[in-house]
Short mmCIF file of C-alpha atoms in Angstrom, two decimals:
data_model
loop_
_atom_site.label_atom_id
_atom_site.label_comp_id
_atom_site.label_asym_id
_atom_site.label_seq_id
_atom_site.Cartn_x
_atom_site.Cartn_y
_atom_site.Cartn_z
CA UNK A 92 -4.77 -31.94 -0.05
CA UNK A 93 -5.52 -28.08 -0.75
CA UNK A 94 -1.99 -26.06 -1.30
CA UNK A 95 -2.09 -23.08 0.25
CA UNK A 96 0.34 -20.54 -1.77
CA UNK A 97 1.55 -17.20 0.22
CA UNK A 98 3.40 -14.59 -1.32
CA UNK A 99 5.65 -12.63 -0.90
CA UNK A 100 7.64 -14.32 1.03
CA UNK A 101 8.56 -11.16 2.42
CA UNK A 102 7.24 -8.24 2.94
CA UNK A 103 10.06 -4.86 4.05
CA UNK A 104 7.42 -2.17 4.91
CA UNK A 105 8.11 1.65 6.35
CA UNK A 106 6.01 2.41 9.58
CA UNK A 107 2.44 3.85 8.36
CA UNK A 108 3.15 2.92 4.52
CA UNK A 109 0.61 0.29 3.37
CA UNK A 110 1.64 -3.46 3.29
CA UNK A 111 -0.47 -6.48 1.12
CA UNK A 112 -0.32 -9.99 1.32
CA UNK A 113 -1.61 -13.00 -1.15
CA UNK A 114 -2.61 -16.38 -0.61
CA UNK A 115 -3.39 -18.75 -3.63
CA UNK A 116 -4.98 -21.70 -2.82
CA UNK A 117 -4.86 -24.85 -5.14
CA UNK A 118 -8.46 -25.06 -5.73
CA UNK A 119 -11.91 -23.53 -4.22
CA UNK A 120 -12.49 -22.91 -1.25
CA UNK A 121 -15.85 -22.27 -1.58
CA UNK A 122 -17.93 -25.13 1.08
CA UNK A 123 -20.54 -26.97 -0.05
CA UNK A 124 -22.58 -25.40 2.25
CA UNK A 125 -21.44 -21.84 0.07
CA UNK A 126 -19.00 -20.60 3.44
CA UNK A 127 -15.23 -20.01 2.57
CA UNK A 128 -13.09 -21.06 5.33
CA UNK A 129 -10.03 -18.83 4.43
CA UNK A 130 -8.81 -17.52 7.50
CA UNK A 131 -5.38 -15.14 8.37
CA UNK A 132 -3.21 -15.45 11.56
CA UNK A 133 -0.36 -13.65 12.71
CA UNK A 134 2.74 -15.18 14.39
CA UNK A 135 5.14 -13.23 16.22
CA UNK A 136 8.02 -14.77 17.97
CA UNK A 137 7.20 -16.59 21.38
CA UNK A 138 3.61 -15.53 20.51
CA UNK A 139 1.03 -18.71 19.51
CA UNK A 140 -0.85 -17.25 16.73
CA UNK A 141 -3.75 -14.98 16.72
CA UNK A 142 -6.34 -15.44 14.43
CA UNK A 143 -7.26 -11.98 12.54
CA UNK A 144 -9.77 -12.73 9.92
CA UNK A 145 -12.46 -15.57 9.20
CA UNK A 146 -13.75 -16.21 6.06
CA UNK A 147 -12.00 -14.32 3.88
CA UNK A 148 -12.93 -10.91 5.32
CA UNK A 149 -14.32 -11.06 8.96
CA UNK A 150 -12.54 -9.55 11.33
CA UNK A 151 -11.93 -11.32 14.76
CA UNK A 152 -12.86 -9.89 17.90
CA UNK A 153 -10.15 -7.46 18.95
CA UNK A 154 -8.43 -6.94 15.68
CA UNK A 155 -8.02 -3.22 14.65
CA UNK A 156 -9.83 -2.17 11.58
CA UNK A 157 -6.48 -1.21 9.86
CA UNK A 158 -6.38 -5.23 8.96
CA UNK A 159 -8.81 -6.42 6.40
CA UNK A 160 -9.42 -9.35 4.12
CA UNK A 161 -10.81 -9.68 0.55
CA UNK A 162 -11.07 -12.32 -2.22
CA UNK A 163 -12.87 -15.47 -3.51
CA UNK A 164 -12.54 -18.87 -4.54
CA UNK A 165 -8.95 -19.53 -5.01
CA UNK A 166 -7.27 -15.90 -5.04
CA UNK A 167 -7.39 -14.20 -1.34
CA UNK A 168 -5.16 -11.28 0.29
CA UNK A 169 -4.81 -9.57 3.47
CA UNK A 170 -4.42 -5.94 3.86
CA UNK A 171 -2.90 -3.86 6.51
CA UNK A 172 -3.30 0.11 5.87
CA UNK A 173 -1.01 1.71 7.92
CA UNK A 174 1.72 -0.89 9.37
CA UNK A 175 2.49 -0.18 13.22
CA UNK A 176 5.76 -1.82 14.76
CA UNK A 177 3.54 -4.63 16.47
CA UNK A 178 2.25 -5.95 13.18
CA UNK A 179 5.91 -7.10 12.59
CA UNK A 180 5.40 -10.78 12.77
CA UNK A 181 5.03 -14.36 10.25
CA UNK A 182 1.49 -14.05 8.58
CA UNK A 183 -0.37 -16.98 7.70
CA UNK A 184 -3.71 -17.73 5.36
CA UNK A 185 -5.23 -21.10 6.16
CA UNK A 186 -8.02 -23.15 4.73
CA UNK A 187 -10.52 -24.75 7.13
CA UNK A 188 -12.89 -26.05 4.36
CA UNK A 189 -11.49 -29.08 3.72
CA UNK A 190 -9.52 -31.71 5.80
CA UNK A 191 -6.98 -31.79 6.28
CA UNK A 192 -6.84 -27.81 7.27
CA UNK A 193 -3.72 -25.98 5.80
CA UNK A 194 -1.26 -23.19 6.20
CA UNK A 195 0.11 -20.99 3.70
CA UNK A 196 4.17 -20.97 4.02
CA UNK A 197 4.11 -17.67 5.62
CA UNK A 198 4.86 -14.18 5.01
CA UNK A 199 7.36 -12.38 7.09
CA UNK A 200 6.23 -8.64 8.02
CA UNK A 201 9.44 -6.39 8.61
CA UNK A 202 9.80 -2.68 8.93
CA UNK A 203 12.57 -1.26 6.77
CA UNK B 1321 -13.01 -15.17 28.42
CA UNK B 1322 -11.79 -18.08 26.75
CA UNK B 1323 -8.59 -19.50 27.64
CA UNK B 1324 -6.78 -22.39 26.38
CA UNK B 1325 -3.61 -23.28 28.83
CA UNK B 1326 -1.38 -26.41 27.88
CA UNK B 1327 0.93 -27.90 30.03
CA UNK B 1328 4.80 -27.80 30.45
CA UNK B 1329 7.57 -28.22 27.73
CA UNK B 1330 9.12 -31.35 27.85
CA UNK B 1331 12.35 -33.44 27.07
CA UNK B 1332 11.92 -36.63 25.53
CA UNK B 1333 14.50 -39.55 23.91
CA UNK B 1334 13.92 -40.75 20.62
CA UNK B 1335 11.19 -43.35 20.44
CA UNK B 1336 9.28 -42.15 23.55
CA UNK B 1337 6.45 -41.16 23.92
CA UNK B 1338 4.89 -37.23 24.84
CA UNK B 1339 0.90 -36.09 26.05
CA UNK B 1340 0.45 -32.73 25.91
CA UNK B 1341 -2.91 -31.20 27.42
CA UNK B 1342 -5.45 -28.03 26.88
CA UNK B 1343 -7.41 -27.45 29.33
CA UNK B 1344 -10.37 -25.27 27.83
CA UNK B 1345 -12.26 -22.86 30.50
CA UNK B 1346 -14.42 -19.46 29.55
CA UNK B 1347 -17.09 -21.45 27.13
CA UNK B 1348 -19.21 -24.86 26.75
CA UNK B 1349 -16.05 -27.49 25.64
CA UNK B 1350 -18.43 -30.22 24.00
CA UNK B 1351 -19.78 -26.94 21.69
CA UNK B 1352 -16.59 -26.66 19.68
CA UNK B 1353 -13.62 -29.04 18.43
CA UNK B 1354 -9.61 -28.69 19.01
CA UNK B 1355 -7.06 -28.81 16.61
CA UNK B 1356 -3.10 -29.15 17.13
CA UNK B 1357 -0.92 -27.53 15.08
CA UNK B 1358 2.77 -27.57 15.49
CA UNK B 1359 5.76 -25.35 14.52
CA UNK B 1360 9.13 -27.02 14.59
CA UNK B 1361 11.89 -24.56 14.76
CA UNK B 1362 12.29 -22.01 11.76
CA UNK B 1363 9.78 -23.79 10.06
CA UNK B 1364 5.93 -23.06 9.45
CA UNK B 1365 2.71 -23.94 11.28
CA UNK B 1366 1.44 -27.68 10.22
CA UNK B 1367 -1.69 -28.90 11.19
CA UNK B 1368 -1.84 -32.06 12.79
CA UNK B 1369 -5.63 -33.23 13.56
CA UNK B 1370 -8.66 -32.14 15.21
CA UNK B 1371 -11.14 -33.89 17.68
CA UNK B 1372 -14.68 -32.60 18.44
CA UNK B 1373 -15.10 -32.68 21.73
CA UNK B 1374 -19.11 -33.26 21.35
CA UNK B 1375 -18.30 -37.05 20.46
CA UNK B 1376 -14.61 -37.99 20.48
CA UNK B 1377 -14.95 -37.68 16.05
CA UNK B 1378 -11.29 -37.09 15.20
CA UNK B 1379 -9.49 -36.53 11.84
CA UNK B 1380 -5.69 -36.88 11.47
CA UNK B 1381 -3.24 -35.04 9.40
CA UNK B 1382 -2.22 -38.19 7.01
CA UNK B 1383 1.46 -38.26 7.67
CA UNK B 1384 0.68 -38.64 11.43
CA UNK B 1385 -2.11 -41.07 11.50
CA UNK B 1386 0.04 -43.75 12.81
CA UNK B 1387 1.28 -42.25 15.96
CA UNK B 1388 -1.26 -39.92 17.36
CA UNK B 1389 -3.79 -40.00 19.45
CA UNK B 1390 -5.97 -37.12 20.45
CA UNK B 1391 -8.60 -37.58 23.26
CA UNK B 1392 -10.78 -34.98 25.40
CA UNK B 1393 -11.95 -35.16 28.91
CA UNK B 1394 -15.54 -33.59 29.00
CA UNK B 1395 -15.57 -33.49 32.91
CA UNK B 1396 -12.65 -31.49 33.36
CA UNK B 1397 -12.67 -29.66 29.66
CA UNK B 1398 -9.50 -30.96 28.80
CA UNK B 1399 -8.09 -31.97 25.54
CA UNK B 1400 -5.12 -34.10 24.91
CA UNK B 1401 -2.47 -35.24 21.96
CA UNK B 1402 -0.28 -38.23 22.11
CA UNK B 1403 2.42 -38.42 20.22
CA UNK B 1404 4.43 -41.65 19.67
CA UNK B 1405 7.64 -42.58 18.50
CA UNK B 1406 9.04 -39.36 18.69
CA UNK B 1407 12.08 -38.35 16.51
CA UNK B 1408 14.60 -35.78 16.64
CA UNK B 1409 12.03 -34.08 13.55
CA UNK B 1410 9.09 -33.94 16.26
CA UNK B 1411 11.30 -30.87 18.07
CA UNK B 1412 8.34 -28.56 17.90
CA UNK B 1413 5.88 -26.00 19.30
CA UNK B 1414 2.38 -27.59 19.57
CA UNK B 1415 -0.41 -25.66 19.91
CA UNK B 1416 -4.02 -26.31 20.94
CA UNK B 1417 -7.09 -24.10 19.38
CA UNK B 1418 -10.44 -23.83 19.96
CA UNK B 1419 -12.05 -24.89 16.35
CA UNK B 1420 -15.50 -23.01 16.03
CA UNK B 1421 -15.91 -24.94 13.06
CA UNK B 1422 -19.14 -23.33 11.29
CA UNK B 1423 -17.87 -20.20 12.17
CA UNK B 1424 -14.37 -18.30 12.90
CA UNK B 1425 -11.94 -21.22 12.93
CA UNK B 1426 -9.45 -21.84 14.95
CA UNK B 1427 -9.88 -18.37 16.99
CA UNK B 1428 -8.42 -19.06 20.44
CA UNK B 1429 -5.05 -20.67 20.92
CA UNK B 1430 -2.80 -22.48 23.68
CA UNK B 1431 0.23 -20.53 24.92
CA UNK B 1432 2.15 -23.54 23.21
CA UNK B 1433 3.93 -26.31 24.64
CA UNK B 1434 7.96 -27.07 23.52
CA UNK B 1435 8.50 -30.67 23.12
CA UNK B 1436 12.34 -31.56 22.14
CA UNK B 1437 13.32 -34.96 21.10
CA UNK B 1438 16.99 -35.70 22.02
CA UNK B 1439 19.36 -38.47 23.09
#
């Protein structure tokens, strides 16, 4: 199975200040067919989670531009530029390349 | 628009047995697959299968393979997870999503559905 590796675990951030997340994954997740299926949710409480970006750095419909994705092969992180009290939440990176699919251990998104 | 809605928490006794459902609407259910995914409390999300609901293919999570069962309805766009032999561990969230599979992932999601396990 792939391990999916998130840190930090987490992440204090000041309202509008800049906040960065990483997600190391045991090996490539580059497809055979040459897609990477790395993928970012967010989790807030009572919430299911919301799917934010698709394939490393696609952003899903509905997600503001302030989120954004970047990386290859087994090194990946999620951005958020200016960190708004909703973003507060459990952030997730998850591999869909290989089965079984699997999560990071999450990322918990406070403000300070 | 796409919606995934799961049915009701319930309250089961150790070695019962719980079926949640996901009834799809808002897009073609035999295009796409569903996964379930679970979050037990204060813990993270684990995945536990997915079943294409173009042909009834499924793939299990290993440490489940033994007691679940995941099945979809084509006629009424429903999806469904069995879970057997339930333990006090299974106390969990499960989710449903929508897997576009070639595509954006696991982009919509159930509202969740709370199963406990208790004597």
């Amino acid at each position: 199975d792939i391990v999916m590796t998130q840190t930090p675990l987490s992440s204090p951030v000041t309202l509008g200040q800049p906040a960065s997340i990483s997600c190391r994954s045991s090996q490539s997740l580059v497809h055979s067919d040459g897609n990477t299926f790395l993928s970012w949710l967010q989790k807030r409480p009572g919430q299911p989670p919301r799917l934010l970006i698709y394939k490393i750095s696609n952003r899903f419909s509905g997600v503001p531009d302030r989120f954004s994705g970047s990386g290859a092969g087994t090194d990946f992180t999620l951005k958020i530029t200016r960190v708004e009290a909703e973003d507060v939440g459990v952030y997730y990176c998850m591999q869909a390349t290989q089965f079984p699919l699997t999560f990071g251990g999450g990322t918990k998104v406070e403000i300070k | 628009q796409v919606q995934l809605v799961q049915s009701g928490a319930e309250v089961k006794k150790p070695g019962a047995s719980v079926k949640v459902s996901c009834k799809a609407s808002g897009y073609t259910f035999s295009n796409y697959g569903i996964s379930w995914v679970r979050q037990a409390p204060g813990q993270g999300l684990e995945w536990m299968g997915w079943i294409s609901a173009y042909n009834g293919k499924t793939k299990y999570e290993q440490k489940f393979q033994d007691r679940v069962t995941m099945t979809t309805d084509t006629s009424t766009g429903t999806a469904y997870m069995e879970l057997r032999s339930l333990r006090s561990d299974d106390t969990a969230v499960y989710y449903c999503a929508r897997e576009d599979y070639d595509n954006s992932g696991s982009d919509y999601w159930g509202q969740g559905t709370l199963v406990t396990v208790s004597s």
